[in-house]
Coordinates of C-alpha atoms in Angstrom, one line a residue:
M670 CA 24.9 -7.4 -35.3
N671 CA 25.2 -8.6 -38.3
L672 CA 29.0 -8.8 -38.2
L673 CA 28.8 -10.0 -34.6
E674 CA 26.2 -13.0 -36.3
Q675 CA 28.9 -13.2 -38.8
A676 CA 31.8 -13.4 -36.5
F677 CA 30.1 -15.6 -33.9
G678 CA 27.3 -17.2 -35.3
A679 CA 24.4 -18.6 -32.4
Q680 CA 27.4 -16.9 -29.6
A681 CA 26.7 -13.3 -31.0
G682 CA 24.5 -12.4 -28.2
L683 CA 26.8 -13.7 -25.4
A684 CA 29.6 -11.5 -27.4
M685 CA 28.0 -8.5 -27.5
G686 CA 26.7 -9.4 -23.7
L687 CA 30.5 -9.6 -22.9
M688 CA 31.5 -6.1 -24.5
A689 CA 28.8 -4.5 -22.7
A690 CA 30.2 -5.7 -19.4
L691 CA 33.7 -4.6 -20.7
G692 CA 32.5 -1.4 -21.3
S693 CA 30.5 -0.9 -18.2
G694 CA 33.7 -2.7 -16.5
L695 CA 36.2 0.3 -17.3
L696 CA 33.8 3.4 -16.9
I697 CA 33.0 2.1 -13.6
G698 CA 36.9 1.2 -12.9
L699 CA 38.0 4.7 -14.2
E700 CA 36.2 6.8 -11.8
R701 CA 37.1 4.4 -8.7
E702 CA 40.7 4.6 -9.8
R703 CA 40.5 8.6 -10.3
H704 CA 38.9 8.1 -6.6
K705 CA 41.7 6.5 -5.3
G706 CA 44.0 8.8 -4.2
R707 CA 41.0 11.5 -2.4
G708 CA 40.2 9.4 0.4
H709 CA 41.5 11.0 4.0
A710 CA 44.8 9.5 4.2
G711 CA 45.7 11.1 0.8
T712 CA 47.1 7.8 -0.6
R713 CA 46.9 5.7 -3.3
A714 CA 46.5 2.0 -1.5
Q715 CA 43.5 3.6 0.7
E716 CA 41.0 2.2 -1.8
P717 CA 41.1 -1.8 -2.3
A718 CA 39.8 -1.9 -6.3
G719 CA 40.3 0.0 -9.0
L720 CA 40.3 0.0 -13.0
R721 CA 41.1 -3.7 -13.7
T722 CA 39.1 -5.1 -10.6
F723 CA 36.1 -3.2 -11.3
T724 CA 36.4 -4.2 -14.9
I725 CA 37.1 -8.1 -14.5
A726 CA 34.2 -7.5 -11.8
A727 CA 32.0 -7.0 -14.4
L728 CA 33.3 -9.6 -16.8
A729 CA 33.0 -12.3 -14.2
G730 CA 29.6 -11.4 -13.6
A731 CA 29.1 -12.2 -17.6
L732 CA 30.7 -14.9 -17.9
A733 CA 29.0 -17.0 -15.1
H734 CA 25.8 -15.5 -16.8
G735 CA 26.9 -17.1 -20.6
L736 CA 28.0 -20.2 -19.0
A737 CA 24.5 -21.5 -18.0
V738 CA 25.9 -23.1 -15.2
P739 CA 23.1 -23.0 -12.3
G740 CA 24.1 -21.6 -9.2
L741 CA 27.3 -20.1 -11.0
V742 CA 26.1 -16.6 -11.0
A743 CA 24.4 -16.6 -7.1
V744 CA 28.5 -18.3 -6.2
G745 CA 29.9 -15.6 -8.0
A746 CA 27.9 -12.9 -6.1
L747 CA 28.7 -15.0 -2.9
A748 CA 32.6 -14.8 -3.7
I749 CA 32.1 -11.0 -4.9
T750 CA 30.4 -10.3 -1.2
V751 CA 33.1 -12.2 0.6
L752 CA 36.1 -10.5 -1.0
A753 CA 34.4 -6.8 -0.6
A754 CA 34.3 -7.4 3.4
M755 CA 37.8 -8.7 3.5
A756 CA 38.7 -5.6 1.7
Y757 CA 36.0 -3.6 3.9
F758 CA 37.9 -4.9 7.0
R759 CA 41.3 -4.0 6.2
S760 CA 40.2 -0.8 5.0
S761 CA 37.9 0.2 7.7
E762 CA 40.0 1.9 10.3
R763 CA 41.3 4.4 7.2
D764 CA 38.5 4.5 5.1
P765 CA 34.9 3.5 7.3
G766 CA 32.9 3.9 4.0
L767 CA 31.4 1.2 2.3
T768 CA 31.0 2.9 -0.9
T769 CA 33.4 1.0 -3.1
E770 CA 32.3 -2.5 -1.5
M771 CA 28.9 -1.8 -2.8
A772 CA 30.3 -0.9 -6.2
L773 CA 32.2 -3.9 -6.9
L774 CA 28.9 -6.0 -6.0
A775 CA 26.8 -3.9 -7.8
T776 CA 29.4 -3.6 -10.7
Y777 CA 29.3 -7.5 -10.6
L778 CA 25.2 -7.9 -11.1
I779 CA 25.9 -5.3 -14.0
G780 CA 27.8 -7.5 -16.2
V781 CA 25.0 -10.4 -15.8
L782 CA 22.6 -7.8 -17.0
C783 CA 24.6 -6.9 -20.0
V784 CA 24.1 -10.4 -21.1
Q785 CA 20.7 -10.5 -20.2
A786 CA 20.0 -7.0 -21.7
P787 CA 22.6 -5.4 -22.8
L788 CA 20.3 -1.8 -23.5
L789 CA 19.8 -2.0 -19.8
G790 CA 23.1 -3.0 -18.6
A791 CA 25.0 -0.1 -20.3
P792 CA 22.4 2.6 -18.9
A793 CA 23.1 0.8 -15.5
A794 CA 26.7 1.2 -15.8
V795 CA 26.4 4.8 -16.8
T796 CA 23.9 5.5 -13.3
L797 CA 26.2 3.9 -11.3
T798 CA 29.2 5.8 -12.8
A799 CA 27.5 9.1 -12.4
L800 CA 26.5 8.3 -8.8
L801 CA 30.0 7.7 -7.6
S802 CA 31.3 10.4 -9.3
A803 CA 28.8 12.8 -7.8
R804 CA 29.4 11.8 -4.2
T805 CA 31.1 15.5 -3.3
A806 CA 27.9 17.3 -4.4
L807 CA 25.6 15.0 -2.9
H808 CA 27.4 15.3 0.5
R809 CA 27.2 19.0 -0.3
F810 CA 23.5 18.8 -0.9
A811 CA 22.6 16.2 2.4
T812 CA 24.5 17.9 5.0
R813 CA 24.4 21.4 4.4
M814 CA 21.8 22.4 1.5
L815 CA 18.9 20.3 2.6
R816 CA 16.9 21.3 5.8
E817 CA 15.2 18.7 8.2
D818 CA 11.4 19.9 6.9
E819 CA 12.5 20.2 3.4
L820 CA 13.3 16.4 4.2
H821 CA 10.5 15.7 6.2
D822 CA 8.1 17.3 3.0
G823 CA 10.0 15.5 0.5
L824 CA 9.0 11.9 2.4
L825 CA 5.6 13.0 2.7
L826 CA 5.3 13.7 -0.6
A827 CA 6.6 10.0 -1.9
A828 CA 4.5 8.8 0.6
L829 CA 1.6 9.8 -0.9
A830 CA 2.3 9.1 -4.5
L831 CA 3.6 5.7 -3.7
V832 CA 1.8 4.7 -0.9
V833 CA -1.3 6.4 -0.3
L834 CA -2.4 6.7 -3.8
P835 CA -2.3 3.7 -4.9
L836 CA -4.5 2.7 -2.4
M837 CA -7.3 4.9 -3.1
P838 CA -10.4 3.2 -5.1
T839 CA -11.1 3.9 -9.0
E840 CA -14.5 3.9 -8.6
P841 CA -16.8 6.5 -9.7
L842 CA -18.8 8.0 -6.9
P843 CA -22.4 8.8 -7.0
W844 CA -22.6 10.8 -4.2
L845 CA -19.4 12.7 -5.7
A846 CA -21.3 13.6 -9.1
G847 CA -19.4 10.7 -10.5
M848 CA -15.3 11.8 -9.5
K849 CA -13.1 9.1 -7.8
A850 CA -11.2 8.8 -5.1
H851 CA -8.3 8.2 -6.6
S852 CA -8.4 11.3 -8.8
L853 CA -9.3 13.6 -6.3
M854 CA -5.9 12.2 -4.2
G855 CA -4.6 12.6 -7.5
L856 CA -5.4 16.5 -7.8
M857 CA -4.4 17.2 -3.8
L858 CA -0.6 15.5 -5.3
L859 CA -0.9 17.6 -8.4
L860 CA -1.2 21.0 -6.1
L861 CA 1.4 19.7 -3.6
G862 CA 3.9 19.0 -6.5
L863 CA 3.1 22.3 -8.3
Q864 CA 4.4 23.8 -4.5
A865 CA 7.5 21.8 -4.6
F866 CA 8.3 22.7 -8.1
G867 CA 8.1 26.6 -7.3
Y868 CA 9.6 26.2 -4.1
V869 CA 12.9 24.1 -5.6
A870 CA 12.7 26.9 -8.5
L871 CA 13.0 29.7 -6.0
R872 CA 15.9 28.1 -3.9
L873 CA 17.8 27.5 -7.3
L874 CA 17.6 30.9 -8.7
G875 CA 18.2 32.7 -6.3
A876 CA 16.7 36.2 -5.1
Q877 CA 17.5 36.8 -8.5
T878 CA 13.5 36.8 -9.2
G879 CA 12.1 37.1 -5.5
L880 CA 9.1 38.5 -5.7
A881 CA 7.8 37.7 -8.8
L882 CA 8.7 33.6 -8.4
S883 CA 7.0 33.9 -5.2
G884 CA 3.8 34.9 -6.5
L885 CA 3.7 32.3 -9.3
M886 CA 4.8 29.7 -6.6
S887 CA 1.8 31.1 -3.8
G888 CA -0.6 31.8 -6.9
L889 CA -0.4 28.0 -6.9
V890 CA -2.3 27.3 -3.2
S891 CA -3.9 30.7 -3.8
S892 CA -3.8 34.0 -5.9
T893 CA -6.1 35.6 -4.2
A894 CA -4.6 35.4 -1.0
T895 CA -1.0 36.2 -2.7
I896 CA -2.4 39.2 -4.3
A897 CA -3.8 40.7 -1.0
A898 CA 0.0 39.9 0.6
M899 CA 1.8 41.3 -2.5
G900 CA -1.2 44.5 -2.3
Q901 CA 0.1 45.1 1.6
R902 CA 3.7 44.9 1.3
A903 CA 3.7 47.4 -2.3
R904 CA 1.7 49.6 0.1
A905 CA 4.0 48.9 3.4
E906 CA 7.2 49.6 1.3
P907 CA 7.0 51.7 -2.3
P908 CA 10.5 51.1 -3.4
L909 CA 9.3 47.4 -4.2
F910 CA 5.9 48.6 -5.8
L911 CA 6.7 47.1 -9.0
A912 CA 8.2 43.6 -7.9
C913 CA 5.2 43.1 -5.7
A914 CA 2.7 44.0 -8.7
A915 CA 4.9 41.8 -10.6
G916 CA 4.7 38.7 -8.2
A917 CA 0.3 39.9 -8.1
V918 CA 0.2 39.1 -11.8
M919 CA 2.8 36.0 -11.7
S920 CA 0.0 34.4 -9.2
S921 CA -3.0 35.4 -11.9
A922 CA -0.9 33.2 -14.5
A923 CA -0.7 30.2 -12.0
T924 CA -4.1 29.8 -11.7
W925 CA -4.5 29.7 -15.6
L926 CA -1.6 27.1 -15.5
Q927 CA -3.5 25.2 -12.5
A928 CA -6.3 25.0 -14.4
S929 CA -5.4 23.5 -17.1
L930 CA -3.3 20.9 -15.2
M931 CA -5.7 20.2 -13.0
L932 CA -8.5 19.6 -16.4
L933 CA -5.4 17.3 -17.7
A934 CA -5.6 15.4 -14.5
L935 CA -9.3 15.1 -14.1
A936 CA -10.5 15.2 -17.9
P937 CA -7.5 14.5 -20.0
E938 CA -9.9 14.6 -23.6
A939 CA -12.1 17.7 -22.6
A940 CA -9.1 19.4 -21.4
M941 CA -7.3 19.5 -24.8
S942 CA -10.2 21.6 -25.7
F943 CA -9.0 24.5 -23.1
L944 CA -5.3 24.2 -23.9
P945 CA -5.9 27.3 -26.8
M946 CA -7.3 29.7 -23.7
G947 CA -5.5 28.5 -20.4
G948 CA -2.3 29.2 -23.1
A949 CA -3.4 33.0 -24.2
G950 CA -4.2 33.7 -20.0
I951 CA -0.8 32.3 -19.3
A952 CA 1.1 34.3 -21.8
V953 CA -0.6 37.6 -21.4
A954 CA -0.6 37.2 -17.5
G955 CA 2.8 35.7 -17.5
G956 CA 4.7 38.1 -20.1
A957 CA 3.4 40.9 -18.3
G958 CA 4.4 39.7 -15.0
L959 CA 8.4 39.5 -16.8
L960 CA 8.0 42.8 -18.1
L961 CA 7.0 44.2 -14.6
A962 CA 9.7 41.7 -12.7
R963 CA 12.3 43.6 -15.2
Q964 CA 11.2 46.9 -15.2
A965 CA 11.7 46.9 -11.1
R966 CA 15.0 45.0 -11.8
L967 CA 16.0 48.0 -13.7
T968 CA 14.7 50.7 -11.8
Q969 CA 15.0 49.5 -8.0
K970 CA 17.9 46.9 -8.2
A971 CA 19.5 47.4 -4.7
Q972 CA 15.8 47.5 -3.5
A973 CA 14.8 44.5 -4.9
S974 CA 18.1 42.9 -4.3
D975 CA 17.4 43.8 -0.3
A976 CA 14.0 42.5 -0.2
A977 CA 14.2 39.1 -2.7
P978 CA 16.0 36.9 0.0
A979 CA 13.7 38.3 2.3
T980 CA 11.2 36.4 0.0
A981 CA 13.2 33.5 -0.3
K982 CA 13.3 33.2 3.3
A983 CA 9.8 33.2 3.8
V984 CA 8.9 31.1 1.2
Q985 CA 11.6 28.7 2.8
R986 CA 10.3 28.5 6.6
G987 CA 8.2 25.6 7.3
G988 CA 9.2 23.9 4.2
P989 CA 8.0 23.8 0.6
L990 CA 4.5 22.0 1.6
R991 CA 1.5 23.3 2.6
L992 CA -0.6 20.1 3.0
K993 CA -2.7 21.9 5.1
E994 CA -4.1 24.3 2.5
A995 CA -4.0 21.6 -0.3
A996 CA -6.5 19.2 1.4
L997 CA -8.3 22.0 1.8
I998 CA -8.8 22.6 -1.5
A999 CA -8.7 18.9 -2.1
L1000 CA -11.9 19.3 0.1
L1001 CA -13.6 22.1 -1.4
L1002 CA -13.7 20.5 -4.3
S1003 CA -15.5 17.5 -3.7
V1004 CA -18.2 20.0 -1.8
V1005 CA -18.4 22.4 -5.2
T1006 CA -18.8 19.3 -7.0
V1007 CA -21.8 18.3 -5.6
V1008 CA -23.1 21.5 -5.4
V1009 CA -22.6 22.2 -9.4
S1010 CA -23.6 18.8 -10.6
W1011 CA -27.0 19.3 -8.5
A1012 CA -27.9 22.6 -10.1
E1013 CA -26.8 21.6 -13.4
Q1014 CA -29.2 18.7 -13.0
R1015 CA -32.1 20.9 -11.7
F1016 CA -31.6 23.6 -13.4
G1017 CA -29.6 23.0 -16.6
S1018 CA -27.3 24.8 -17.9
S1019 CA -27.9 28.4 -16.5
G1020 CA -28.1 26.9 -13.0
L1021 CA -24.9 25.6 -13.8
F1022 CA -22.9 29.1 -14.6
G1023 CA -24.9 30.5 -11.7
A1024 CA -23.3 27.6 -9.1
V1025 CA -19.8 27.9 -11.1
A1026 CA -20.1 32.2 -10.7
L1027 CA -20.8 32.0 -7.1
T1028 CA -18.0 29.4 -6.2
G1029 CA -15.7 30.9 -8.1
L1030 CA -16.0 34.5 -5.6
A1031 CA -14.2 32.7 -3.3
D1032 CA -11.8 30.2 -5.2
A1033 CA -11.2 29.1 -9.1
H1034 CA -9.7 26.0 -8.1
A1035 CA -13.1 24.2 -6.9
P1036 CA -15.4 24.7 -10.4
V1037 CA -12.9 23.8 -12.7
A1038 CA -12.4 20.4 -10.4
S1039 CA -15.9 20.3 -10.9
L1040 CA -16.3 21.0 -14.4
A1041 CA -13.4 18.8 -15.3
G1042 CA -15.7 15.8 -13.5
L1043 CA -19.1 16.4 -14.6
A1044 CA -17.2 16.4 -18.1
H1045 CA -15.1 13.1 -17.7
A1046 CA -18.5 11.6 -16.7
G1047 CA -19.8 12.9 -19.4
Q1048 CA -23.0 15.1 -18.2
I1049 CA -21.5 18.1 -20.1
D1050 CA -19.5 18.1 -23.3
A1051 CA -16.3 20.1 -23.6
R1052 CA -17.8 23.2 -25.1
L1053 CA -19.9 24.0 -21.8
M1054 CA -16.7 22.9 -19.5
C1055 CA -14.5 25.6 -21.3
Q1056 CA -17.6 28.3 -21.0
G1057 CA -17.9 27.3 -17.4
V1058 CA -14.2 27.7 -16.6
L1059 CA -14.2 31.1 -17.9
A1060 CA -17.2 32.3 -16.4
A1061 CA -15.5 31.0 -13.2
I1062 CA -12.4 33.0 -13.9
A1063 CA -14.5 35.9 -14.6
S1064 CA -15.9 35.5 -11.3
N1065 CA -13.0 35.2 -9.7
S1066 CA -11.4 37.8 -11.4
L1067 CA -13.5 40.2 -9.5
T1068 CA -12.6 39.0 -6.6
R1069 CA -9.2 39.3 -7.1
S1070 CA -9.6 42.9 -8.6
L1071 CA -11.5 43.9 -5.5
T1072 CA -9.0 42.6 -2.8
A1073 CA -6.2 44.5 -5.5
W1074 CA -7.7 47.6 -4.7
L1075 CA -8.5 47.3 -1.1
A1076 CA -4.5 45.4 -0.1
G1077 CA -2.4 47.7 -2.8
G1078 CA -4.5 50.5 -3.3
P1079 CA -6.1 52.1 -7.0
R1080 CA -2.7 52.1 -9.0
F1081 CA -1.6 48.6 -7.7
A1082 CA -5.5 47.4 -8.4
L1083 CA -5.1 49.0 -12.1
I1084 CA -2.4 47.1 -12.9
V1085 CA -3.4 43.6 -11.3
A1086 CA -7.2 44.0 -13.0
S1087 CA -5.9 45.2 -16.8
V1088 CA -3.5 42.1 -16.6
L1089 CA -6.2 39.7 -15.3
F1090 CA -9.1 41.2 -17.4
S1091 CA -6.9 41.5 -20.7
S1092 CA -6.0 37.7 -20.1
L1093 CA -9.7 37.0 -19.9
A1094 CA -10.8 38.7 -23.2
L1095 CA -8.2 36.9 -24.6
A1096 CA -9.5 33.7 -23.8
A1097 CA -12.6 34.7 -24.1
A1098 CA -12.1 35.5 -27.9
L1099 CA -10.0 32.5 -28.8
L1100 CA -13.1 30.6 -26.8
W1101 CA -15.8 32.3 -29.5
L1102 CA -13.6 31.4 -32.4
L1103 CA -13.3 27.7 -31.4
L1104 CA -16.9 27.0 -30.1
P1105 CA -18.1 26.0 -33.9
F1106 CA -15.4 23.4 -33.7
L1107 CA -16.1 22.1 -30.4
S1108 CA -18.8 19.1 -29.3

């Protein structure tokens, strides 16, 4: 900038904007020039604009803004629009698309932006060029890879995040133990987002990770249900025993992951105290799941490769989101929060742990969320919150171990229970070491 100031003085800003506009126009124009020969007719004369046209359009936008003549930017945009419309009508029979014409107008506006804010104009040009060059990949994704139910779920998730969430009240609700409707809605979106992430990962990675990744994704909704499903399949198809065990163990890693994320979403400050315990649980359960999955691939490659595609198809059926389950969990969270808050106020810490352990037998998510709400409201400290979370996970581990035995048999239950209580023991040891530092 110093060199520009020495060379152009007070016009150094305009000079930088013109250079940014020149580079932006050249970048977009190069992509359009290369695209000319790839049309339906296969002729280079098919596209009305190329390298020089796009560069001139960007420079025209920069000059229109730099000259500071009132209305000149709007007149220039109108002129570009008219020229683009004329070019479209001339080539519409051969190429009915509007991409080049719209890109020409966007390039003019990027040129204007380059003078106003060069650090925004240049990235905008790069983004537009990437979007134009990804035409084939985007077309394939929209028409071949993206299914109707996936599009529906994506739009639903976007609507909940961008429309519903901002409208939710942010005031604490006394009848909900001080929790906020906005936080509960955010928690529900977190559950849906984790479902979507696991679904996308499964589709991208394919059948190679199959049952293990399916277990991780399903565990974000219900680890108990996942262990039951994996146990039943392991009993019905013995060659898939290790792969099903990997899926069941990965679902327990999802429990630790989801507990950590829920605490961060609902009580960020207190959640920092739990992260070492959550990380230990994820490391033990996730590491065991990966080892089991690796062993399953090494010993049963043929059987695992036949079973994993079926798992992927089962996950894909009905779309990536399970809104009903997420909404029920959010509703359960509100009920459990009231119960745990009442028990803490009536009976103190002993009542709190009793309520947490009792509700944890059915589901670990609900007591974790209620403890986070109480910590955020200042009713309990970080030490009590961490102890309560471990009590909830320990209680739920008993349920999951019994489920594993009933669904998959003693050997299956031994593997699952060993991982469950090993991760819990390590987390408890870390909590005991960190207790003097928690408040």
